[in-house]
Coordinates of C-alpha atoms in Angstrom, one line a residue:
M1 CA 0.0 0.0 0.0
G2 CA 3.0 2.3 -0.4
H3 CA 3.1 5.1 -2.8
H4 CA 5.5 5.7 -5.6
H5 CA 4.7 9.0 -7.3
T6 CA 7.3 11.4 -8.2
H7 CA 7.4 15.0 -7.0
D8 CA 8.8 18.3 -8.1
H9 CA 12.2 17.6 -6.5
D10 CA 13.2 14.4 -8.1
H11 CA 16.5 15.7 -9.1
P12 CA 20.0 15.5 -7.7
H13 CA 20.2 18.2 -5.1
S14 CA 20.0 18.2 -1.4
H15 CA 16.7 19.2 0.1
E16 CA 18.3 21.5 2.7
N17 CA 18.5 24.1 -0.1
V18 CA 15.7 26.7 -0.2
E19 CA 13.3 25.9 -3.1
P20 CA 13.1 28.4 -5.9
S21 CA 10.7 31.1 -5.3
D22 CA 7.2 30.8 -6.7
A23 CA 6.7 34.5 -6.6
T24 CA 7.0 34.9 -10.4
D25 CA 5.1 31.8 -11.3
A26 CA 1.7 33.1 -12.5
G27 CA 0.3 29.6 -12.2
V28 CA 0.7 29.7 -8.4
P29 CA -2.1 31.8 -6.8
D30 CA -1.4 34.3 -4.0
E31 CA -2.9 32.0 -1.4
E32 CA -0.4 29.3 -2.3
L33 CA 2.6 31.5 -1.6
S34 CA 4.7 31.6 1.6
P35 CA 4.6 35.0 3.3
S36 CA 8.1 35.9 2.0
A37 CA 7.3 34.8 -1.5
L38 CA 4.0 36.8 -1.4
S39 CA 6.0 39.8 -0.2
R40 CA 8.3 39.4 -3.2
R41 CA 5.4 39.1 -5.6
N42 CA 3.8 42.2 -4.2
L43 CA 7.1 44.1 -4.6
L44 CA 7.2 43.0 -8.2
R45 CA 3.6 44.1 -8.7
S46 CA 4.2 47.5 -7.2
A47 CA 7.0 47.9 -9.7
G48 CA 4.6 47.0 -12.5
L49 CA 6.4 43.8 -13.3
L50 CA 3.4 41.5 -12.5
G51 CA -0.4 41.6 -12.7
T52 CA -2.4 42.8 -9.8
G53 CA -4.1 40.7 -7.2
A54 CA -4.3 40.3 -3.5
A55 CA -4.0 37.5 -1.0
A56 CA -6.7 36.6 1.4
S57 CA -5.9 37.7 5.0
T58 CA -9.1 36.6 6.6
V59 CA -12.1 34.5 5.5
L60 CA -14.4 37.5 5.4
T61 CA -12.0 39.5 3.2
A62 CA -10.9 36.7 1.0
P63 CA -11.6 36.9 -2.7
S64 CA -14.1 34.5 -4.3
T65 CA -12.7 31.1 -4.9
A66 CA -11.2 30.8 -8.4
S67 CA -12.1 28.1 -10.8
A68 CA -10.5 24.8 -10.1
D69 CA -6.9 24.3 -11.2
T70 CA -7.0 21.7 -13.9
R71 CA -3.2 21.3 -14.4
S72 CA -2.3 17.7 -14.8
S73 CA 0.1 16.0 -12.4
S74 CA 2.2 12.9 -12.6
S75 CA 1.4 12.1 -9.0
G76 CA -2.2 11.2 -9.5
E77 CA -5.8 12.6 -9.7
R78 CA -6.5 16.1 -8.6
R79 CA -9.7 17.0 -6.7
A80 CA -11.0 20.5 -7.0
G81 CA -7.7 21.3 -8.6
Y82 CA -5.5 20.1 -5.8
L83 CA -3.3 17.2 -4.9
W84 CA -4.5 15.9 -1.6
L85 CA -1.3 14.8 0.2
A86 CA -1.4 12.7 3.3
G87 CA 0.9 13.6 6.1
D88 CA 1.7 13.7 9.8
H89 CA 3.0 16.8 11.7
H90 CA 3.8 15.2 15.0
I91 CA 6.6 12.5 15.1
H92 CA 9.3 11.9 17.6
T93 CA 12.7 10.2 17.3
Q94 CA 15.7 9.2 19.4
Y95 CA 16.4 12.9 19.9
S96 CA 13.3 13.1 22.2
S97 CA 13.7 12.3 25.8
D98 CA 10.8 9.8 25.7
A99 CA 11.2 8.2 22.3
M100 CA 13.7 5.9 20.6
Y101 CA 13.5 5.5 16.8
R102 CA 15.9 6.9 14.2
V103 CA 14.7 9.5 11.8
I104 CA 15.0 7.2 8.9
D105 CA 13.0 4.5 10.8
Q106 CA 10.1 7.0 11.1
V107 CA 10.4 8.2 7.5
R108 CA 10.6 4.7 6.0
H109 CA 7.5 3.7 7.9
G110 CA 5.6 6.8 7.0
N111 CA 6.5 6.4 3.4
A112 CA 5.5 2.7 3.4
Y113 CA 2.1 3.6 5.0
G114 CA 1.4 6.2 2.3
L115 CA 2.5 9.5 3.7
D116 CA 3.6 12.3 1.3
W117 CA 5.0 14.6 4.0
M118 CA 6.1 14.3 7.6
V119 CA 7.4 16.6 10.3
I120 CA 10.0 15.5 12.9
T121 CA 9.0 17.2 16.1
D122 CA 11.3 16.1 19.0
H123 CA 10.4 17.5 22.4
G124 CA 11.6 20.9 23.4
G125 CA 13.7 21.1 26.5
A126 CA 17.1 22.0 27.8
T127 CA 19.0 19.1 26.3
H128 CA 17.3 19.2 23.0
A129 CA 17.8 23.0 22.8
R130 CA 21.5 22.6 23.6
I131 CA 22.3 19.6 21.4
G132 CA 19.3 18.0 19.7
V133 CA 18.3 20.7 17.2
D134 CA 21.7 20.5 15.6
K135 CA 22.2 16.8 15.8
V136 CA 18.9 15.7 14.2
N137 CA 19.3 17.9 11.2
P138 CA 21.9 15.8 9.3
D139 CA 19.6 12.8 9.9
I140 CA 16.6 14.6 8.4
R141 CA 18.7 15.8 5.4
A142 CA 19.9 12.2 4.8
A143 CA 16.3 10.9 5.1
R144 CA 15.2 13.6 2.5
D145 CA 17.8 12.2 0.1
E146 CA 17.1 8.5 0.8
V147 CA 13.3 8.6 0.7
R148 CA 12.7 11.1 -2.0
D149 CA 8.9 10.9 -2.5
T150 CA 8.1 11.9 1.1
L151 CA 8.8 15.4 2.2
V152 CA 10.5 15.6 5.6
F153 CA 10.2 18.8 7.5
Q154 CA 12.2 19.7 10.6
G155 CA 10.3 21.1 13.6
L156 CA 10.0 20.6 17.3
E157 CA 7.3 20.0 19.9
W158 CA 7.2 23.4 21.6
N159 CA 6.3 23.6 25.3
I160 CA 4.0 26.6 24.9
P161 CA 4.7 28.9 27.9
G162 CA 1.7 28.7 30.2
A163 CA 0.0 26.0 28.1
E164 CA 0.3 22.6 26.4
H165 CA 2.5 21.4 23.5
A166 CA 2.5 22.5 19.9
T167 CA 4.1 21.6 16.6
V168 CA 6.3 24.3 15.2
F169 CA 8.0 23.7 11.9
V170 CA 9.7 25.7 9.2
H171 CA 10.4 25.5 5.5
P172 CA 13.7 23.8 4.8
G173 CA 16.6 26.1 4.2
R174 CA 20.0 27.0 5.5
H175 CA 18.5 28.8 8.5
E176 CA 16.1 26.1 9.6
V177 CA 18.4 24.9 12.4
G178 CA 19.3 28.5 13.5
V179 CA 15.7 29.7 13.7
L180 CA 14.4 26.6 15.5
K181 CA 17.3 26.7 18.0
Q182 CA 16.9 30.3 18.8
F183 CA 13.2 29.9 19.1
E184 CA 13.5 27.0 21.5
N185 CA 16.2 28.6 23.6
D186 CA 14.3 31.9 24.0
Y187 CA 10.6 30.8 24.1
D188 CA 10.2 27.2 25.2
G189 CA 8.3 26.8 28.4
S190 CA 10.5 24.0 29.7
V191 CA 13.7 25.8 28.9
K192 CA 12.5 29.0 30.3
N193 CA 10.8 27.5 33.4
A194 CA 7.6 29.1 32.2
S195 CA 5.0 26.3 32.3
D196 CA 2.6 27.7 34.8
N197 CA -0.5 29.4 33.5
T198 CA 0.4 33.0 34.3
P199 CA -0.1 36.2 32.4
A200 CA 3.7 36.6 32.0
N201 CA 4.0 33.1 30.5
E202 CA 1.1 33.7 28.2
A203 CA 2.8 36.8 27.0
L204 CA 6.0 34.8 26.4
A205 CA 4.0 32.5 24.2
I206 CA 2.8 35.4 22.1
A207 CA 6.4 36.7 21.9
G208 CA 7.5 33.3 20.5
L209 CA 4.9 33.4 17.8
T210 CA 5.8 36.9 17.0
F211 CA 9.4 35.8 16.7
L212 CA 8.5 33.2 14.1
K213 CA 6.5 35.7 12.1
K214 CA 9.5 38.1 12.1
Q215 CA 11.8 35.3 10.8
V216 CA 9.4 34.7 7.9
D217 CA 8.9 38.4 7.2
K218 CA 12.7 38.9 7.2
G219 CA 13.2 36.0 4.8
R220 CA 15.3 34.1 7.3
V221 CA 13.1 31.1 6.6
D222 CA 10.6 30.9 3.8
D223 CA 7.7 29.8 6.0
A224 CA 6.7 28.6 9.5
L225 CA 3.6 27.0 11.0
F226 CA 2.2 26.3 14.5
L227 CA -0.5 23.8 15.5
A228 CA -1.5 23.2 19.1
N229 CA -1.1 19.5 20.1
H230 CA -3.6 17.5 22.2
P231 CA -5.3 20.8 23.2
A232 CA -7.9 19.5 25.7
R233 CA -5.8 16.7 27.3
R234 CA -4.9 18.6 30.4
G235 CA -7.2 21.5 30.2
V236 CA -4.4 24.0 30.2
D237 CA -5.1 25.6 26.8
S238 CA -7.7 28.1 27.7
P239 CA -10.0 29.6 25.0
H240 CA -8.5 33.1 25.4
E241 CA -5.0 31.7 24.9
I242 CA -6.0 29.9 21.7
R243 CA -7.6 33.0 20.4
A244 CA -4.5 35.0 21.4
W245 CA -2.2 32.7 19.4
R246 CA -4.4 32.8 16.4
D247 CA -4.7 36.6 16.4
A248 CA -1.1 37.3 17.2
A249 CA 0.2 35.4 14.2
P250 CA -2.7 34.4 11.9
G251 CA -0.4 33.2 9.1
I252 CA 1.7 31.1 11.5
A253 CA -0.8 29.8 14.2
I254 CA -3.3 28.0 12.0
G255 CA -5.0 25.3 14.2
F256 CA -4.9 22.5 16.6
E257 CA -5.0 18.7 16.6
G258 CA -8.5 17.6 16.0
A259 CA -7.4 14.1 17.0
P260 CA -4.4 13.4 19.1
G261 CA -1.9 10.7 18.5
H262 CA -1.4 7.7 20.8
Q263 CA -4.6 6.1 19.4
A264 CA -3.5 2.6 20.4
A265 CA -3.4 3.6 24.1
G266 CA -7.0 2.6 24.7
I267 CA -6.6 -1.0 23.5
P268 CA -7.8 -3.2 26.3
E269 CA -5.5 -5.4 28.3
P270 CA -3.8 -7.9 27.7
N271 CA -3.5 -6.9 24.0
G272 CA -2.9 -3.3 24.9
G273 CA -2.0 -0.9 27.7
G274 CA -5.6 -0.4 28.7
G275 CA -5.3 3.4 29.1
G276 CA -7.1 6.4 27.7
R277 CA -7.3 6.6 23.9
G278 CA -4.8 9.3 23.0
F279 CA -3.5 9.0 26.6
Y280 CA -6.4 11.3 27.5
E281 CA -6.9 9.9 31.0
G282 CA -6.1 12.8 33.3
S283 CA -8.1 15.3 35.3
P284 CA -8.0 19.0 36.1
S285 CA -5.0 20.6 37.7
A286 CA -4.2 24.0 39.2
N287 CA -3.2 25.2 35.7
S288 CA -6.3 24.0 34.0
F289 CA -9.0 26.4 32.7
P290 CA -11.7 26.1 35.3
G291 CA -14.6 26.3 32.8
Y292 CA -13.8 23.1 31.0
P293 CA -16.1 20.2 31.9
L294 CA -14.7 16.8 33.1
E295 CA -15.8 15.3 29.7
S296 CA -13.2 17.4 28.0
Y297 CA -10.4 15.4 29.5
R298 CA -11.4 12.3 27.3
T299 CA -11.5 11.7 23.6
W300 CA -14.7 11.2 21.8
G301 CA -14.5 8.8 18.9
G302 CA -10.7 9.3 19.1
F303 CA -11.1 13.1 18.6
D304 CA -10.3 15.9 21.0
W305 CA -13.4 17.3 22.8
M306 CA -12.7 20.7 21.3
T307 CA -13.3 19.3 17.8
S308 CA -15.7 16.5 18.5
T309 CA -18.3 18.7 20.2
V310 CA -20.7 20.2 17.7
G311 CA -21.3 23.8 18.9
G312 CA -18.1 23.6 21.0
L313 CA -14.8 25.4 21.0
W314 CA -13.8 24.7 17.4
D315 CA -17.2 26.0 16.2
S316 CA -16.9 29.0 18.5
L317 CA -13.6 29.9 16.8
L318 CA -15.1 29.4 13.3
A319 CA -18.0 31.5 14.2
E320 CA -15.7 34.5 14.4
G321 CA -15.1 34.2 10.7
K322 CA -11.5 33.2 11.0
S323 CA -9.9 30.1 9.7
W324 CA -8.8 27.6 12.3
S325 CA -7.8 24.1 11.1
I326 CA -7.8 20.7 12.6
S327 CA -5.3 17.8 12.1
A328 CA -4.7 14.2 13.0
N329 CA -1.3 12.6 13.6
S330 CA 0.5 9.8 15.3
D331 CA 2.5 11.5 18.0
C332 CA 4.7 8.5 17.5
H333 CA 7.2 7.7 20.3
V334 CA 7.0 4.0 20.9
V335 CA 4.9 1.7 18.6
W336 CA 2.3 -0.7 19.9
A337 CA 3.3 -4.3 19.2
D338 CA 6.8 -3.4 18.1
T339 CA 9.8 -5.5 19.4
A340 CA 12.5 -2.8 19.7
E341 CA 14.0 -1.0 22.6
R342 CA 16.4 1.9 23.1
G343 CA 20.0 1.1 22.3
P344 CA 22.2 -0.1 25.2
D345 CA 24.4 2.3 27.1
S346 CA 22.4 5.3 26.1
N347 CA 23.0 8.6 27.8
F348 CA 20.4 11.1 26.6
D349 CA 21.5 14.0 28.9
L350 CA 25.1 13.7 27.7
N351 CA 24.6 13.0 24.0
G352 CA 21.2 14.5 23.3
R353 CA 20.0 11.3 21.8
Y354 CA 19.4 7.6 22.6
N355 CA 21.6 5.0 20.9
D356 CA 20.0 3.3 17.9
P357 CA 17.2 1.0 18.9
V358 CA 17.7 -2.8 18.9
H359 CA 15.4 -5.8 18.6
N360 CA 14.7 -7.4 21.9
G361 CA 12.1 -10.0 21.1
T362 CA 9.5 -8.6 23.4
I363 CA 6.2 -7.4 22.0
L364 CA 5.4 -4.0 23.4
T365 CA 1.7 -4.3 24.1
S366 CA 1.8 -1.5 26.6
A367 CA 2.9 1.1 24.0
G368 CA 0.3 3.5 22.8
D369 CA 1.4 4.6 19.4
F370 CA 1.0 3.6 15.7
W371 CA 3.6 4.3 13.0
P372 CA 3.1 7.5 11.1
G373 CA 0.4 6.9 8.4
F374 CA -0.6 3.6 9.9
Y375 CA -3.8 4.9 11.4
S376 CA -4.1 8.8 11.4
R377 CA -3.8 11.0 8.4
T378 CA -3.9 14.7 7.7
N379 CA -4.7 15.2 4.1
V380 CA -3.7 18.6 2.6
G381 CA -4.8 20.1 -0.7
A382 CA -1.6 21.3 -2.3
S383 CA -1.0 22.8 -5.7
R384 CA 1.8 20.4 -6.2
Q385 CA 4.1 18.2 -4.1
S386 CA 6.5 20.6 -2.5
Y387 CA 7.4 21.9 0.9
A388 CA 5.9 25.4 0.1
A389 CA 2.7 24.0 -1.4
V390 CA 2.0 21.7 1.6
M391 CA 2.5 24.6 4.1
S392 CA 0.4 26.9 1.9
G393 CA -2.4 24.3 1.7
M394 CA -2.4 23.9 5.4
R395 CA -2.5 27.7 5.9
A396 CA -5.4 27.9 3.4
G397 CA -7.3 25.3 5.5
R398 CA -7.5 22.7 2.8
I399 CA -7.5 19.8 5.2
W400 CA -9.5 16.7 5.9
V401 CA -8.5 14.0 8.4
D402 CA -9.4 10.4 9.0
H403 CA -8.7 7.4 11.2
G404 CA -8.1 3.9 10.0
H405 CA -8.2 5.0 6.3
L406 CA -11.9 5.2 6.6
I407 CA -12.3 6.8 3.1
D408 CA -10.1 7.0 0.1
G409 CA -10.9 10.6 -0.7
I410 CA -13.5 13.3 -0.7
D411 CA -14.6 16.1 -3.1
V412 CA -16.6 18.9 -1.5
Q413 CA -18.1 21.8 -3.5
V414 CA -20.2 24.6 -2.2
R415 CA -21.6 26.6 -5.1
R416 CA -24.4 28.8 -6.3
A417 CA -27.3 26.7 -7.3
G418 CA -27.6 26.3 -11.0
H419 CA -24.3 27.9 -11.8
G420 CA -22.3 24.8 -12.9
P421 CA -19.7 22.8 -11.2
S422 CA -17.3 25.6 -10.1
G423 CA -17.5 26.5 -6.5
A424 CA -15.5 26.6 -3.3
T425 CA -13.9 23.5 -1.8
I426 CA -12.6 22.7 1.7
G427 CA -10.9 25.8 3.2
G428 CA -12.3 28.0 0.5
V429 CA -14.7 30.9 0.4
L430 CA -17.8 31.3 -1.8
R431 CA -18.9 34.9 -1.9
V432 CA -22.6 35.5 -2.8
K433 CA -25.1 38.2 -2.8
R434 CA -27.7 38.1 0.0
G435 CA -30.5 35.8 -0.9
A436 CA -28.5 33.7 -3.4
A437 CA -29.4 30.0 -3.5
V438 CA -26.5 27.8 -2.6
E439 CA -26.0 24.1 -2.7
L440 CA -23.5 21.6 -1.3
V441 CA -22.3 18.7 -3.5
V442 CA -20.2 16.0 -2.0
T443 CA -18.6 12.9 -3.4
V444 CA -16.8 10.4 -1.1
D445 CA -14.5 7.8 -2.5
L446 CA -15.2 4.7 -0.4
A447 CA -12.3 2.6 0.9
Q448 CA -11.4 -0.1 -1.6
Q449 CA -8.6 -1.9 0.1
P450 CA -8.0 -3.3 3.6
N451 CA -6.4 -0.9 6.0
W452 CA -3.5 -1.8 8.2
A453 CA -5.7 -3.8 10.5
Q454 CA -6.6 -5.9 7.5
F455 CA -10.2 -5.0 6.9
V456 CA -11.9 -2.7 4.4
P457 CA -13.5 0.2 6.4
R458 CA -17.1 0.8 5.7
L459 CA -18.4 4.4 5.8
A460 CA -22.0 4.4 7.3
R461 CA -23.0 8.0 7.5
V462 CA -22.0 11.6 6.6
D463 CA -23.1 14.5 8.7
V464 CA -23.3 18.1 7.4
V465 CA -22.5 20.6 10.2
R466 CA -23.5 24.3 9.6
G467 CA -22.8 27.4 11.7
D468 CA -23.2 31.1 11.3
V469 CA -20.5 33.7 11.3
T470 CA -21.4 35.9 14.3
G471 CA -18.3 38.0 14.5
K472 CA -15.6 38.6 17.2
A473 CA -16.4 36.9 20.5
S474 CA -17.2 39.4 23.2
D475 CA -16.0 36.9 25.8
R476 CA -12.6 35.6 24.7
D477 CA -13.1 32.5 27.0
T478 CA -16.3 31.4 25.4
F479 CA -16.3 27.8 24.0
S480 CA -19.8 27.5 22.6
A481 CA -21.4 28.4 19.3
P482 CA -25.2 28.4 19.7
T483 CA -25.9 28.4 15.9
A484 CA -23.8 25.4 15.0
R485 CA -25.6 22.1 14.5
V486 CA -25.8 19.0 12.4
A487 CA -28.0 20.3 9.6
S488 CA -28.4 17.0 7.7
S489 CA -27.2 13.5 7.7
F490 CA -26.9 11.0 4.8
E491 CA -26.8 7.3 5.3
V492 CA -24.5 5.4 2.9
P493 CA -26.5 2.7 1.1
A494 CA -25.4 -0.8 1.8
G495 CA -24.9 -1.4 -1.9
A496 CA -22.6 1.6 -2.4
A497 CA -19.4 0.2 -3.9
K498 CA -16.9 2.9 -4.9
R499 CA -18.4 6.3 -4.4
F500 CA -21.1 7.9 -2.4
S501 CA -22.5 11.2 -3.6
F502 CA -25.2 13.6 -2.4
K503 CA -26.4 17.1 -3.0
L504 CA -27.9 19.3 -0.4
S505 CA -29.6 22.6 -0.9
L506 CA -28.3 25.2 1.6
G507 CA -31.2 27.4 0.8
K508 CA -31.1 31.2 0.2
I509 CA -28.2 32.6 2.1
E510 CA -29.1 35.5 4.3
K511 CA -26.0 35.6 6.5
S512 CA -22.4 34.4 6.3
G513 CA -21.6 31.0 7.7
Y514 CA -19.7 27.8 7.1
V515 CA -20.3 24.2 6.3
R516 CA -18.1 21.3 7.5
L517 CA -18.5 17.5 7.2
R518 CA -18.1 14.6 9.5
G519 CA -18.3 10.9 8.6
T520 CA -18.3 7.6 10.6
D521 CA -18.4 3.9 10.4
G522 CA -21.4 4.1 12.7
K523 CA -20.1 1.6 15.2
R524 CA -20.1 3.9 18.3
T525 CA -22.4 7.0 18.4
A526 CA -24.1 9.0 21.1
T527 CA -26.1 12.1 21.6
G528 CA -23.7 15.1 21.6
L529 CA -23.0 17.2 24.7
N530 CA -25.2 20.0 23.4
G531 CA -28.2 17.7 23.0
A532 CA -30.0 15.8 20.2
A533 CA -31.2 19.0 18.5
V534 CA -27.6 19.9 17.9
D535 CA -26.0 16.5 17.3
A536 CA -28.2 13.4 17.6
H537 CA -25.6 10.8 16.5
G538 CA -22.2 12.1 17.4
P539 CA -19.1 10.3 18.6
A540 CA -19.3 8.5 21.9
L541 CA -17.1 9.2 24.9
D542 CA -14.1 6.8 24.8
V543 CA -13.9 4.5 27.7
V544 CA -10.5 4.3 29.5
G545 CA -9.2 0.8 29.1
D546 CA -11.7 -0.3 26.5
A547 CA -11.3 1.7 23.3
D548 CA -10.3 -0.4 20.3
P549 CA -9.5 2.4 17.8
W550 CA -10.2 0.2 14.7
N551 CA -13.9 -0.2 15.7
D552 CA -14.7 3.5 15.9
L553 CA -13.6 5.4 12.8
W554 CA -14.4 9.0 11.8
F555 CA -13.4 11.6 9.3
Y556 CA -13.7 15.3 9.6
T557 CA -13.2 18.1 7.1
N558 CA -12.3 21.7 7.6
P559 CA -15.1 24.1 6.7
V560 CA -16.1 25.7 3.5
W561 CA -17.1 29.3 4.0
V562 CA -20.1 31.1 2.5
V563 CA -19.8 34.9 2.8
V564 CA -22.5 37.4 2.0
D565 CA -21.3 40.5 0.3

């Protein structure tokens, strides 16, 4: 089930070099450019050397979605004009204090399990900041050269001052190590002893994001992104902090994990560790936001409560009319049912790494992780397979995620009724005049091959979630969106073989809003936390010690926006 397409960089150079700028390529739209490339393009425009145009800065000010890009690609079928590239932005190696695999081990596995891009995110901390950032880079560069059809980013898992963890990664280039090292030394909550939830530490987090933005603006790195990891696990990411990250660096801070890694952690004993799915098994602490309910400390259908609750925190962020993406990844440290252990005579504190893992013959049933690409995927709509295009696609919100390879693909179009096939797809904006009739057209490619648990997943139902854009939240700590609800549900017929399609009239649009999708295998459902009128058949609370991840599969898409002019 591996993948063997070629990509734009199948030529003999080292990937640590910065890619050629796309600024002068008229075939690359503004929204596909990194901030530095867009700056260069705008400079050329101002000099009269390029045509005019403007990039979208917010959803409400974004231009109408252009017609689909129909350029062909050697890497496979495009949907809505984009290559949908599977990836994982949260992976640890022997340079993390609690992991053990080599970079090449992770990249080979990710490539074999179908990933087009990956981010190495070893834990921030004193030893990593002092040694690890430098040491892991040659291994990443070697993996880029050895496994050429999977893009390998370097990043780190940032201890956000005053909050949880986050993926931070940058576009490859000669300053990638320097920027990440300076960022970690100056702004990591562990390095700076700034973990407690205090105003000063929250300010330090904002300063860190501002630092990243400046590095991009100055062209020191071509791009940088931030996604908060396992945001509800310990309740320490308060709503106002999330809003502050988003607003401080809207081109950098783009979202959070919709589904955490560690999905094998809930497999019952004796075959598994019998813990909480995603290692979501804790309870509130002194640093937790007091408004969060106890249910938020567990996953629901393998997804974080902030995402899985219709009308919850994710919807409350979207209701402000600002893009905020979700993702799914492995958070791979130690793999369930593997037979390796850390190399003998390791001294992490001295060397900044564990020695290469060795086979020990013992099956690790207590481990909670799957290999990258084995179970969780973040699928990004990119104009092509390149580092810049993947980052631009993520920033644009062209993301859908799934577990267990529940579906093979999805095509989402929101368009004016009776105006042909062209519309807005995931992450996009359809601008209409008030009262215009709008419709949703969805085609899901059903899974055709066994997943890595050796069965063909069966999609049972697709839910359409709608919400209004109500503007900036007056209370920055709100985590509810009263207008969001499951508007319609579509059962997949038992006889559906390859594709499942439906069309839904969204009616005459009187106010701006968004539409997002959710699908399930239908094996575990429950009434949502906000009641049956909001979500009658949502994901069920995962039970600690009894959560087989293969028998509870879901997919989610980012929203498509409909904006009334």
